[in-house]
CSV table of C-alpha atoms in Angstrom, one decimal:
chain,number,residue,atom,x,y,z
A,153,MET,CA,49.2,65.4,179.3
A,154,SER,CA,51.2,67.5,181.5
A,155,ALA,CA,51.2,71.1,181.8
A,156,GLY,CA,54.7,71.2,180.7
A,157,SER,CA,54.1,69.3,177.5
A,158,LYS,CA,51.2,71.5,176.5
A,159,ASP,CA,53.5,74.5,176.8
A,160,ARG,CA,56.3,72.9,174.7
A,161,LEU,CA,53.7,71.9,172.1
A,162,LEU,CA,52.3,75.5,172.0
A,163,ARG,CA,55.6,77.0,171.6
A,164,THR,CA,56.5,74.6,168.6
A,165,CYS,CA,53.0,75.4,166.7
A,166,TRP,CA,53.7,79.2,167.2
A,167,THR,CA,57.3,79.0,165.7
A,168,VAL,CA,56.2,76.8,162.8
A,169,LEU,CA,53.5,79.4,162.2
A,170,CYS,CA,55.8,82.2,162.3
A,171,ILE,CA,58.1,80.7,159.7
A,172,LEU,CA,55.4,79.4,157.3
A,173,VAL,CA,53.5,82.7,157.1
A,174,PRO,CA,56.5,84.9,155.8
A,175,LEU,CA,57.4,82.1,153.4
A,176,HIS,CA,53.8,82.2,151.9
A,177,PHE,CA,53.8,86.0,151.8
A,178,PHE,CA,57.1,86.4,149.9
A,179,SER,CA,56.5,83.4,147.6
A,180,GLY,CA,53.2,84.6,146.6
A,181,SER,CA,54.3,88.2,146.0
A,182,SER,CA,57.8,87.7,144.3
A,183,GLY,CA,56.7,85.7,141.0
A,184,ALA,CA,58.6,85.7,137.9
A,185,PRO,CA,61.5,88.2,137.1
A,186,GLY,CA,60.6,91.5,135.8
A,187,GLY,CA,57.9,94.0,135.9
A,188,HIS,CA,54.4,94.3,134.7
A,189,PRO,CA,51.4,96.9,134.1
A,190,GLY,CA,48.4,96.0,136.1
A,191,GLY,CA,48.0,92.7,137.9
A,192,ALA,CA,47.8,92.0,141.5
A,193,SER,CA,50.4,90.4,143.8
A,194,GLY,CA,50.8,86.7,143.0
A,195,ASP,CA,49.4,87.0,139.4
A,196,ASP,CA,52.7,87.0,137.5
A,197,PHE,CA,53.8,84.0,139.6
A,198,ASP,CA,50.7,82.1,138.9
A,199,LEU,CA,50.9,82.9,135.1
A,200,PHE,CA,54.5,82.0,135.0
A,201,THR,CA,53.9,78.7,136.6
A,202,LYS,CA,51.1,78.0,134.2
A,203,LEU,CA,52.9,79.0,131.1
A,204,PHE,CA,56.2,77.3,131.5
A,205,ARG,CA,55.2,74.0,133.4
A,206,THR,CA,55.1,72.3,130.1
A,207,TYR,CA,56.8,74.7,127.8
A,208,LYS,CA,59.6,73.3,125.6
A,209,LYS,CA,62.1,76.0,124.4
A,210,ALA,CA,63.8,73.6,122.1
A,211,LEU,CA,60.5,73.2,119.8
A,212,ARG,CA,59.5,75.9,117.4
A,213,PRO,CA,56.5,77.6,118.8
A,214,VAL,CA,53.8,77.0,116.0
A,215,SER,CA,50.5,75.7,116.0
A,216,SER,CA,51.3,73.2,113.1
A,217,PRO,CA,54.8,71.9,112.3
A,218,ASN,CA,54.2,73.0,108.7
A,219,ASP,CA,53.4,76.7,109.7
A,220,SER,CA,55.9,79.3,108.9
A,221,MET,CA,56.6,81.9,111.7
A,222,ILE,CA,57.6,85.5,110.7
A,223,VAL,CA,60.5,87.1,112.8
A,224,GLU,CA,60.8,91.0,112.6
A,225,VAL,CA,64.1,92.5,112.8
A,226,GLY,CA,65.2,96.0,113.4
A,227,VAL,CA,68.7,97.5,113.7
A,228,ALA,CA,69.7,100.7,115.2
A,229,LEU,CA,73.4,102.2,114.5
A,230,THR,CA,74.7,104.0,117.1
A,231,HIS,CA,78.4,104.4,116.6
A,232,ILE,CA,81.1,103.5,113.9
A,233,ILE,CA,84.0,102.1,115.8
A,234,ASN,CA,86.3,101.4,113.0
A,235,MET,CA,86.3,101.0,109.3
A,236,ASP,CA,89.4,99.0,108.4
A,237,GLU,CA,90.0,99.3,104.7
A,238,LYS,CA,93.2,97.2,104.6
A,239,HIS,CA,91.3,94.3,106.1
A,240,GLN,CA,87.9,95.3,104.6
A,241,THR,CA,86.0,95.0,107.7
A,242,LEU,CA,83.5,97.3,109.6
A,243,THR,CA,83.1,97.3,113.3
A,244,ALA,CA,80.0,99.0,114.7
A,245,ASN,CA,77.9,99.2,117.6
A,246,LEU,CA,74.2,97.9,116.9
A,247,TRP,CA,71.1,97.8,118.9
A,248,LEU,CA,69.1,94.7,117.6
A,249,THR,CA,65.4,94.4,118.0
A,250,MET,CA,63.8,90.9,117.2
A,251,GLY,CA,60.2,90.1,117.6
A,252,TRP,CA,58.0,87.1,116.7
A,253,ASN,CA,54.9,85.1,118.0
A,254,ASP,CA,54.9,82.3,120.4
A,255,THR,CA,51.7,80.3,120.3
A,256,ASN,CA,52.6,78.7,123.4
A,257,LEU,CA,53.0,81.9,125.5
A,258,THR,CA,49.6,83.3,125.2
A,259,TRP,CA,47.0,84.5,128.1
A,260,ASN,CA,44.0,86.5,128.6
A,261,ALA,CA,45.0,89.6,130.4
A,262,THR,CA,41.6,90.2,132.1
A,263,ASP,CA,42.1,86.8,134.1
A,264,TYR,CA,45.3,88.1,135.6
A,265,ASN,CA,44.2,91.7,136.7
A,266,ASN,CA,45.3,93.2,133.2
A,267,LEU,CA,48.6,91.7,133.1
A,268,TRP,CA,49.6,92.6,129.7
A,269,TYR,CA,53.5,91.4,129.7
A,270,PHE,CA,56.2,90.3,131.9
A,271,THR,CA,59.7,89.6,131.4
A,272,VAL,CA,61.6,86.4,131.7
A,273,PRO,CA,65.5,85.3,131.2
A,274,ALA,CA,65.9,85.0,127.3
A,275,ASP,CA,67.4,81.4,127.8
A,276,MET,CA,63.9,80.3,129.1
A,277,VAL,CA,62.0,80.7,125.7
A,278,TRP,CA,62.6,79.5,122.2
A,279,LYS,CA,64.6,82.1,120.0
A,280,PRO,CA,65.3,82.1,116.2
A,281,ASP,CA,68.9,81.2,115.3
A,282,ILE,CA,69.5,84.7,113.8
A,283,VAL,CA,73.0,85.5,112.7
A,284,LEU,CA,74.9,88.1,110.8
A,285,TYR,CA,75.9,86.4,107.7
A,286,GLN,CA,78.9,88.9,107.1
A,287,ASN,CA,80.1,88.3,110.6
A,288,VAL,CA,84.1,87.9,110.8
A,289,ASP,CA,84.3,88.2,114.6
A,290,PRO,CA,86.2,84.9,115.8
A,291,TYR,CA,84.9,85.2,119.3
A,292,PHE,CA,81.2,85.7,118.3
A,293,ASP,CA,79.2,83.0,120.3
A,294,GLY,CA,75.6,84.2,119.5
A,295,TRP,CA,73.5,87.0,120.8
A,296,SER,CA,72.4,85.2,124.0
A,297,ARG,CA,73.8,86.2,127.2
A,298,GLY,CA,73.1,85.1,130.6
A,299,GLU,CA,71.9,88.3,131.8
A,300,MET,CA,69.5,88.9,128.6
A,301,TYR,CA,65.7,89.2,129.1
A,302,VAL,CA,62.7,89.0,126.7
A,303,LYS,CA,59.5,90.6,127.1
A,304,VAL,CA,56.5,88.4,126.6
A,305,HIS,CA,53.2,90.0,125.7
A,306,GLN,CA,49.6,88.5,126.5
A,307,ASP,CA,49.2,87.7,122.7
A,308,GLY,CA,52.3,85.7,122.6
A,309,TYR,CA,54.5,88.4,121.0
A,310,ILE,CA,58.1,88.2,122.3
A,311,LEU,CA,60.3,91.2,122.0
A,312,TRP,CA,64.0,90.6,122.4
A,313,GLU,CA,66.3,93.6,122.4
A,314,ILE,CA,70.1,93.2,122.0
A,315,PRO,CA,73.1,95.5,122.3
A,316,SER,CA,76.0,94.5,120.3
A,317,VAL,CA,79.3,95.2,118.8
A,318,THR,CA,79.6,93.6,115.5
A,319,SER,CA,82.5,93.1,113.2
A,320,SER,CA,81.4,92.3,109.6
A,321,SER,CA,83.1,92.1,106.2
A,322,CYS,CA,82.6,94.9,103.9
A,323,ASP,CA,83.4,95.2,100.1
A,324,ILE,CA,85.4,98.3,100.1
A,325,ASP,CA,86.3,100.1,96.6
A,326,VAL,CA,89.0,102.9,97.1
A,327,SER,CA,89.4,103.7,93.5
A,328,SER,CA,88.0,107.2,94.3
A,329,PHE,CA,89.8,107.7,97.6
A,330,PRO,CA,89.5,110.1,99.3
A,331,PHE,CA,86.1,111.0,97.7
A,332,ASP,CA,84.9,107.6,97.7
A,333,ILE,CA,81.6,106.2,98.9
A,334,GLN,CA,81.3,102.7,100.5
A,335,LYS,CA,78.3,100.4,100.9
A,336,CYS,CA,78.5,97.7,103.6
A,337,GLU,CA,75.5,95.3,103.9
A,338,LEU,CA,74.3,93.8,107.2
A,339,ALA,CA,72.3,90.6,106.3
A,340,PHE,CA,70.4,89.1,109.4
A,341,GLY,CA,68.8,85.6,109.0
A,342,PRO,CA,68.5,82.2,110.5
A,343,TRP,CA,71.2,79.6,110.0
A,344,ILE,CA,69.5,76.4,110.0
A,345,HIS,CA,65.8,77.3,109.9
A,346,SER,CA,64.8,77.5,106.1
A,347,GLY,CA,62.5,80.0,104.6
A,348,TYR,CA,59.7,77.4,104.9
A,349,GLU,CA,60.2,77.6,108.8
A,350,VAL,CA,61.4,80.9,109.6
A,351,ASP,CA,60.4,84.0,107.3
A,352,MET,CA,62.1,87.5,107.9
A,353,LYS,CA,60.6,90.8,107.8
A,354,SER,CA,62.0,94.2,108.7
A,355,MET,CA,60.3,96.2,111.3
A,356,ALA,CA,60.7,99.5,109.4
A,357,GLY,CA,61.9,100.5,105.8
A,358,ASN,CA,65.2,101.8,107.1
A,359,GLY,CA,67.5,101.1,110.0
A,360,SER,CA,67.4,103.7,112.8
A,361,LEU,CA,69.9,106.5,113.1
A,362,GLU,CA,68.5,108.4,115.8
A,363,GLY,CA,71.0,107.6,118.3
A,364,PHE,CA,73.9,107.7,116.0
A,365,ILE,CA,77.2,109.5,117.1
A,366,ASP,CA,78.8,111.5,114.3
A,367,HIS,CA,82.0,109.8,113.0
A,368,ALA,CA,85.2,112.0,112.4
A,369,GLU,CA,85.8,110.2,109.0
A,370,TRP,CA,82.6,109.0,107.6
A,371,ASP,CA,79.1,110.3,107.0
A,372,ILE,CA,76.0,108.3,106.8
A,373,LEU,CA,74.0,108.7,103.7
A,374,SER,CA,71.3,106.0,103.9
A,375,PHE,CA,70.5,102.8,106.1
A,376,VAL,CA,68.1,100.8,103.9
A,377,ALA,CA,66.5,97.6,105.0
A,378,GLU,CA,65.3,95.0,102.3
A,379,ARG,CA,64.0,91.5,102.6
A,380,HIS,CA,65.5,88.9,100.5
A,381,MET,CA,65.0,85.2,99.7
A,382,GLY,CA,68.1,83.3,98.7
A,383,THR,CA,68.7,79.8,97.7
A,384,TYR,CA,71.8,78.1,99.2
A,385,GLY,CA,73.5,74.8,98.8
A,386,GLU,CA,72.7,74.3,95.0
A,387,ASP,CA,76.4,72.9,94.8
A,388,PHE,CA,75.4,70.1,97.2
A,389,ASN,CA,72.0,69.4,95.7
A,390,ILE,CA,70.2,71.0,98.5
A,391,GLY,CA,68.8,74.2,97.1
A,392,THR,CA,66.9,75.3,100.3
A,393,PRO,CA,65.5,79.0,100.4
A,394,TYR,CA,66.6,81.1,103.3
A,395,ALA,CA,65.1,84.4,104.1
A,396,ASP,CA,67.1,87.4,105.5
A,397,VAL,CA,66.8,91.2,105.9
A,398,THR,CA,69.7,93.1,104.6
A,399,PHE,CA,70.5,96.5,105.9
A,400,THR,CA,72.7,98.4,103.6
A,401,LEU,CA,74.7,101.2,105.1
A,402,GLU,CA,75.9,103.7,102.6
A,403,LEU,CA,79.0,105.8,104.0
A,404,ARG,CA,80.8,108.8,102.4
A,405,ARG,CA,84.1,109.6,103.4
A,406,LYS,CA,84.9,113.2,104.6
A,407,SER,CA,87.7,114.2,102.3
A,408,THR,CA,88.8,117.7,104.0
A,409,PHE,CA,91.6,116.0,106.1
A,410,TYR,CA,92.9,114.1,103.1
A,411,VAL,CA,92.7,117.2,100.6
A,412,PHE,CA,95.0,119.2,102.9
A,413,ASN,CA,97.3,116.6,103.9
A,414,LEU,CA,97.8,114.5,100.9
A,415,LEU,CA,96.3,116.1,97.6
A,416,LEU,CA,97.6,119.6,98.3
A,417,PRO,CA,101.3,118.6,99.0
A,418,CYS,CA,101.3,116.5,95.9
A,419,LEU,CA,99.9,119.5,93.9
A,420,LEU,CA,102.5,121.9,95.3
A,421,LEU,CA,105.4,119.4,94.4
A,422,THR,CA,104.0,119.0,90.8
A,423,SER,CA,103.7,122.8,90.5
A,424,ILE,CA,107.4,123.3,91.8
A,425,MET,CA,108.7,120.6,89.4
A,426,SER,CA,107.7,122.9,86.5
A,427,ALA,CA,109.9,125.5,87.8
A,428,THR,CA,112.9,123.4,86.9
A,429,PHE,CA,112.5,124.2,83.1
A,430,PHE,CA,113.0,128.0,83.7
A,431,LEU,CA,116.4,127.5,85.3
A,432,PRO,CA,119.5,128.1,83.1
A,433,ILE,CA,120.1,125.1,80.6
A,434,ASP,CA,123.8,124.7,81.6
A,435,SER,CA,123.2,125.1,85.3
A,436,GLY,CA,124.1,122.2,87.3
A,437,GLU,CA,121.5,123.1,89.7
A,438,LYS,CA,118.7,122.3,87.3
A,439,LEU,CA,119.5,118.8,87.6
A,440,SER,CA,120.1,118.6,91.4
A,441,PHE,CA,116.8,120.7,91.9
A,442,GLY,CA,115.0,118.1,90.0
A,443,VAL,CA,116.4,115.0,91.8
A,444,SER,CA,115.6,116.7,95.1
A,445,LEU,CA,112.0,117.1,94.3
A,446,LEU,CA,111.7,113.6,92.8
A,447,LEU,CA,113.1,112.0,96.2
A,448,SER,CA,110.5,114.3,98.1
A,449,MET,CA,107.9,112.7,96.0
A,450,VAL,CA,109.2,109.2,96.8
A,451,VAL,CA,109.2,109.7,100.5
A,452,PHE,CA,105.7,111.3,100.0
A,453,GLN,CA,104.6,108.1,98.4
A,454,LEU,CA,105.8,106.0,101.2
A,455,VAL,CA,103.8,108.0,103.7
A,456,LEU,CA,100.8,107.9,101.3
A,457,ASN,CA,101.0,103.9,101.3
A,458,GLU,CA,100.7,103.8,105.1
A,459,VAL,CA,97.5,105.7,104.7
A,460,LEU,CA,95.9,104.2,101.4
A,461,PRO,CA,94.1,100.8,102.0
A,462,GLU,CA,95.6,97.7,100.3
A,463,SER,CA,93.6,97.0,97.2
A,464,ASP,CA,93.9,95.8,93.6
A,465,LYS,CA,92.2,98.9,92.6
A,466,LEU,CA,94.7,101.7,92.9
A,467,PRO,CA,93.2,104.9,94.2
A,468,TRP,CA,93.1,108.0,92.0
A,469,ILE,CA,95.5,109.9,94.3
A,470,GLY,CA,97.8,107.0,94.1
A,471,GLU,CA,97.8,106.9,90.4
A,472,PHE,CA,98.2,110.8,90.3
A,473,VAL,CA,101.3,110.4,92.6
A,474,ILE,CA,102.7,107.6,90.2
A,475,VAL,CA,102.0,109.8,87.1
A,476,THR,CA,103.7,112.7,88.8
A,477,MET,CA,106.8,110.8,89.6
A,478,VAL,CA,107.0,109.6,86.2
A,479,LEU,CA,106.6,113.1,84.9
A,480,MET,CA,109.4,114.3,87.3
A,481,SER,CA,111.6,111.4,85.9
A,482,PHE,CA,110.8,112.4,82.3
A,483,SER,CA,111.6,116.1,83.3
A,484,LEU,CA,114.9,115.0,84.6
A,485,ALA,CA,115.8,113.0,81.7
A,486,MET,CA,114.9,115.8,79.3
A,487,SER,CA,117.2,118.1,81.3
A,488,VAL,CA,120.1,115.8,80.7
A,489,PHE,CA,119.1,115.5,77.2
A,490,ILE,CA,118.9,119.3,76.8
A,491,MET,CA,122.4,119.7,78.6
A,492,ASN,CA,123.9,117.1,75.9
A,493,VAL,CA,122.2,119.2,73.1
A,494,CYS,CA,124.1,122.3,74.4
A,495,ASP,CA,127.3,120.2,74.7
A,496,CYS,CA,127.0,119.5,71.0
A,497,SER,CA,128.5,123.0,70.3
A,498,LEU,CA,132.0,121.8,71.3
A,499,HIS,CA,132.1,119.6,68.3
A,500,ALA,CA,131.4,122.5,65.9
A,501,ARG,CA,128.7,120.8,64.3
A,502,PRO,CA,126.1,123.3,63.0
A,503,VAL,CA,122.3,122.6,63.7
A,504,PRO,CA,121.1,120.7,60.6
A,505,LEU,CA,118.7,122.7,58.4
A,506,TRP,CA,115.7,120.6,58.6
A,507,MET,CA,115.8,121.0,62.3
A,508,GLN,CA,116.2,124.8,62.0
A,509,LYS,CA,113.4,125.0,59.9
A,510,LEU,CA,111.3,122.4,61.8
A,511,VAL,CA,112.1,123.3,65.5
A,512,MET,CA,113.5,126.7,65.4
A,513,LYS,CA,111.1,128.1,63.0
A,514,TYR,CA,107.6,126.4,63.0
A,515,VAL,CA,107.7,124.6,66.6
A,516,ALA,CA,109.0,128.0,68.0
A,517,MET,CA,106.2,130.1,66.3
A,518,PHE,CA,103.6,127.6,67.7
A,519,LEU,CA,104.8,128.0,71.2
A,520,LEU,CA,104.7,131.9,70.7
A,521,MET,CA,108.4,132.2,70.9
A,522,GLY,CA,108.7,133.8,67.4
A,523,ASP,CA,110.9,132.7,64.5
A,524,LEU,CA,114.2,132.1,65.9
A,525,SER,CA,115.9,131.0,62.8
A,526,LYS,CA,115.8,134.5,61.2
A,527,SER,CA,117.7,135.9,64.0
A,528,HIS,CA,120.6,133.4,63.4
A,529,ASP,CA,120.5,134.3,59.5
A,530,THR,CA,120.8,138.0,60.5
A,531,GLU,CA,123.6,137.3,62.8
A,532,GLU,CA,125.2,135.3,60.2
A,533,VAL,CA,125.1,138.3,57.6
A,534,TRP,CA,126.3,140.8,60.2
A,535,GLU,CA,129.4,138.7,61.0
A,536,SER,CA,130.4,138.0,57.3
A,537,GLN,CA,130.4,141.8,56.8
A,538,GLU,CA,132.5,142.2,59.8
A,539,LEU,CA,134.9,139.5,58.6
A,540,SER,CA,135.0,141.1,55.0
A,541,GLU,CA,135.7,144.6,56.6
A,542,LEU,CA,138.5,143.1,58.6
A,543,ASP,CA,140.0,141.6,55.4
A,544,ASP,CA,139.9,145.0,53.7
A,545,THR,CA,141.9,146.6,56.6
A,546,ASN,CA,144.2,143.9,56.9
A,547,HIS,CA,145.2,144.0,53.3
A,548,VAL,CA,148.8,144.6,52.4
A,549,SER,CA,149.6,145.5,48.8
A,550,HIS,CA,152.2,143.6,47.0
A,551,VAL,CA,155.1,145.6,45.6
A,552,SER,CA,155.7,144.0,42.3
A,553,HIS,CA,158.8,146.1,41.3
A,554,VAL,CA,160.8,149.0,42.2
A,555,THR,CA,162.1,151.6,39.6
A,556,LEU,CA,165.4,152.9,40.4
A,557,ASP,CA,167.3,155.7,38.9
A,558,CYS,CA,170.1,157.9,39.8
A,559,ASP,CA,167.9,161.0,39.7
A,560,THR,CA,165.5,159.5,42.4
A,561,VAL,CA,168.1,158.3,44.6
A,562,ARG,CA,170.6,161.2,44.0
A,563,GLY,CA,170.9,163.2,47.3
A,564,CYS,CA,169.2,160.3,49.5
A,565,TRP,CA,171.2,157.1,48.6
A,566,LYS,CA,174.8,157.3,47.3
A,567,ASP,CA,174.7,153.5,47.2
A,568,ILE,CA,171.7,151.6,45.3
A,569,SER,CA,172.8,148.4,47.0
A,570,ALA,CA,172.0,149.9,50.5
A,571,TYR,CA,168.8,151.0,49.5
A,572,ASN,CA,167.8,147.6,47.8
A,573,LEU,CA,169.0,146.0,51.3
A,574,VAL,CA,166.8,148.3,53.3
A,575,MET,CA,163.6,147.7,51.1
A,576,LYS,CA,164.2,144.0,51.4
A,577,GLU,CA,164.0,144.3,55.1
A,578,VAL,CA,160.8,146.3,54.9
A,579,LEU,CA,159.0,143.8,52.6
A,580,GLY,CA,160.0,141.2,55.0
A,581,THR,CA,158.4,142.9,58.0
A,582,VAL,CA,155.4,143.6,56.1
A,583,LYS,CA,155.0,139.9,54.9
A,584,ASN,CA,155.5,138.9,58.7
A,585,ILE,CA,152.8,141.4,59.9
A,586,LYS,CA,150.5,140.1,57.1
A,587,SER,CA,150.9,136.3,58.0
A,588,SER,CA,150.3,137.4,61.6
A,589,MET,CA,147.1,139.3,60.6
A,590,ASP,CA,145.9,136.3,58.7
A,591,ILE,CA,146.2,134.1,61.6
A,592,ILE,CA,144.3,136.6,63.6
A,593,SER,CA,141.7,136.8,61.1
A,594,ASN,CA,141.3,133.1,60.8
A,595,HIS,CA,141.1,132.7,64.6
A,596,VAL,CA,138.4,135.4,64.7
A,597,LYS,CA,136.5,133.6,62.0
A,598,GLU,CA,136.6,130.3,63.7
A,599,ALA,CA,135.5,131.9,67.1
A,600,SER,CA,132.7,133.6,65.4
A,601,THR,CA,131.6,130.5,63.8
A,602,GLN,CA,131.9,128.5,67.1
A,603,SER,CA,129.8,131.3,68.8
A,604,ARG,CA,127.4,131.3,66.1
A,605,ILE,CA,127.0,127.3,66.4
A,606,GLU,CA,127.0,127.5,70.2
A,607,ARG,CA,124.0,130.2,69.9
A,608,GLN,CA,122.2,127.8,67.5
A,609,TRP,CA,122.4,124.9,69.8
A,610,ARG,CA,121.4,127.0,72.8
A,611,THR,CA,118.4,128.4,70.7
A,612,LEU,CA,117.5,124.9,69.8
A,613,ALA,CA,117.8,123.5,73.6
A,614,LYS,CA,115.6,126.6,74.6
A,615,VAL,CA,112.9,125.4,72.1
A,616,LEU,CA,113.0,121.8,73.2
A,617,ASP,CA,112.8,123.0,76.9
A,618,ARG,CA,109.8,124.7,76.1
A,619,ILE,CA,108.3,121.9,74.4
A,620,PHE,CA,109.1,119.5,77.2
A,621,PHE,CA,107.6,122.1,79.8
A,622,THR,CA,104.4,122.3,77.8
A,623,MET,CA,104.3,118.3,77.7
A,624,TYR,CA,104.8,118.3,81.4
A,625,VAL,CA,102.0,121.0,82.2
A,626,LEU,CA,99.5,119.4,79.9
A,627,ALA,CA,100.1,115.9,81.2
A,628,ALA,CA,99.9,117.0,84.8
A,629,PHE,CA,96.6,119.1,84.0
A,630,THR,CA,95.3,116.1,82.2
A,631,CYS,CA,95.7,113.8,85.3
A,632,LEU,CA,94.3,116.4,87.6
A,633,PHE,CA,91.4,117.0,85.4
A,634,ALA,CA,90.7,113.5,85.4
A,635,PHE,CA,91.1,113.2,89.1
A,636,SER,CA,88.6,116.0,89.6
A,637,PHE,CA,86.2,114.8,86.9
A,638,ASN,CA,86.0,111.4,88.8
A,639,ALA,CA,85.3,112.9,92.0
A,640,LYS,CA,82.8,115.1,90.4
A,641,VAL,CA,81.0,112.0,89.1
A,642,GLY,CA,81.1,110.5,92.4
A,643,ALA,CA,79.4,113.6,94.1
A,644,ASP,CA,76.9,113.5,91.5
A,645,VAL,CA,76.0,109.9,91.9
A,646,VAL,CA,75.7,110.6,95.8
A,647,ASP,CA,73.4,113.6,95.1
A,648,LYS,CA,71.2,111.6,92.8
A,649,ASN,CA,71.0,108.6,95.2
A,650,GLU,CA,69.9,111.1,98.0
A,651,THR,CA,67.4,112.8,95.9
A,652,SER,CA,65.9,109.4,94.9
A,653,HIS,CA,65.7,108.4,98.5
């Protein structure tokens, strides 16, 4: 071999050696993805190669096919994104933690320089098909993602931590709105593996709220976890039991915003409506003022419908608004009725005696208005006395005969015929005056009677107005008391639940 050939061979060997040595160094030190406590360079790579050389992620990792494996679930609530009462859905940010034992991924940590755990991509190991039973997200495609990892411990325990935004159904009862309390269940369990294959267990008695961000509308009362074993498919003659862990999230609505923006304006409109009963009975503004308030309440209800959730159970505040509108309509109808009662005086029909005794006496005394029938009796006696005095002053005596003799008229009248003529003229004038006075007296009597009847009807209308005012106030306070009582009962139930927990 020539010297040139030897040089070329040496250079080639040196080049190959320079390439292989770095490759061996990097391949031995990189290993599987993730970090580990303890262990030397290359230990995780050897362990990863050993464990996953024959590992089948499609098979349930148990020692015997009849063995049941336990999956532990923990949920941490970090944020309530939206509570949609109209569609009865809860959107929340959850941190899920699941753990189980994989009998095919165990090792002795001392054989690998105290390598207690390492991380691998989540799609490389078997994972339980855990789903959220109340899920309503149409774009949900499972918890696994390409960038997710699991932590494998030396005893085969696998820890899988998943951040997720879930949209779940929630049975919402808004009958006590805005003092309502809602309970939303989040049930996590396997979809295909029965309770004989996969059993569920909660990592703690409650869900975690340590990282929860306070919500502007809802307070968290409790977040309890319970294990259930339910049988499904009985309608299809399957009857297979399935295990799940249900986290019950109990929420209480913060009512301050709704009290000041919904309840208080409604109470103010209801209170102002009662002022219509104090307006003059024959005033046209009485009716127009009531109509304006009723229209305001209708507009208020339209605004309220935009806030209230759609439900077959009408909230208490909605019932209160409807009852208030009914009361306002009843008040306007009664105002029209009272105006019609006052108009009865134009027909000169006196108030019936039974109504005078029942309404103007007993009912008026019950309403602390006094006996209003006595005042009209006094006025009637006084008017009759005035009319009798008027008849006495207007009385003109009738001259039955006139005695004439010559001595009486001597020196005054020379002619008796002339005297008789004058007396006839005087008597005619007196008769005309008397007829005129009778007409005036009859007119005064009719005017007095009309005025008395009108005062009677006005008094009756005043009593009726007070009756309707009392009915309106009692109905409004009854509804308000029922609303307050319902809110108090709800608060007592919440306090009792908090004490028991």
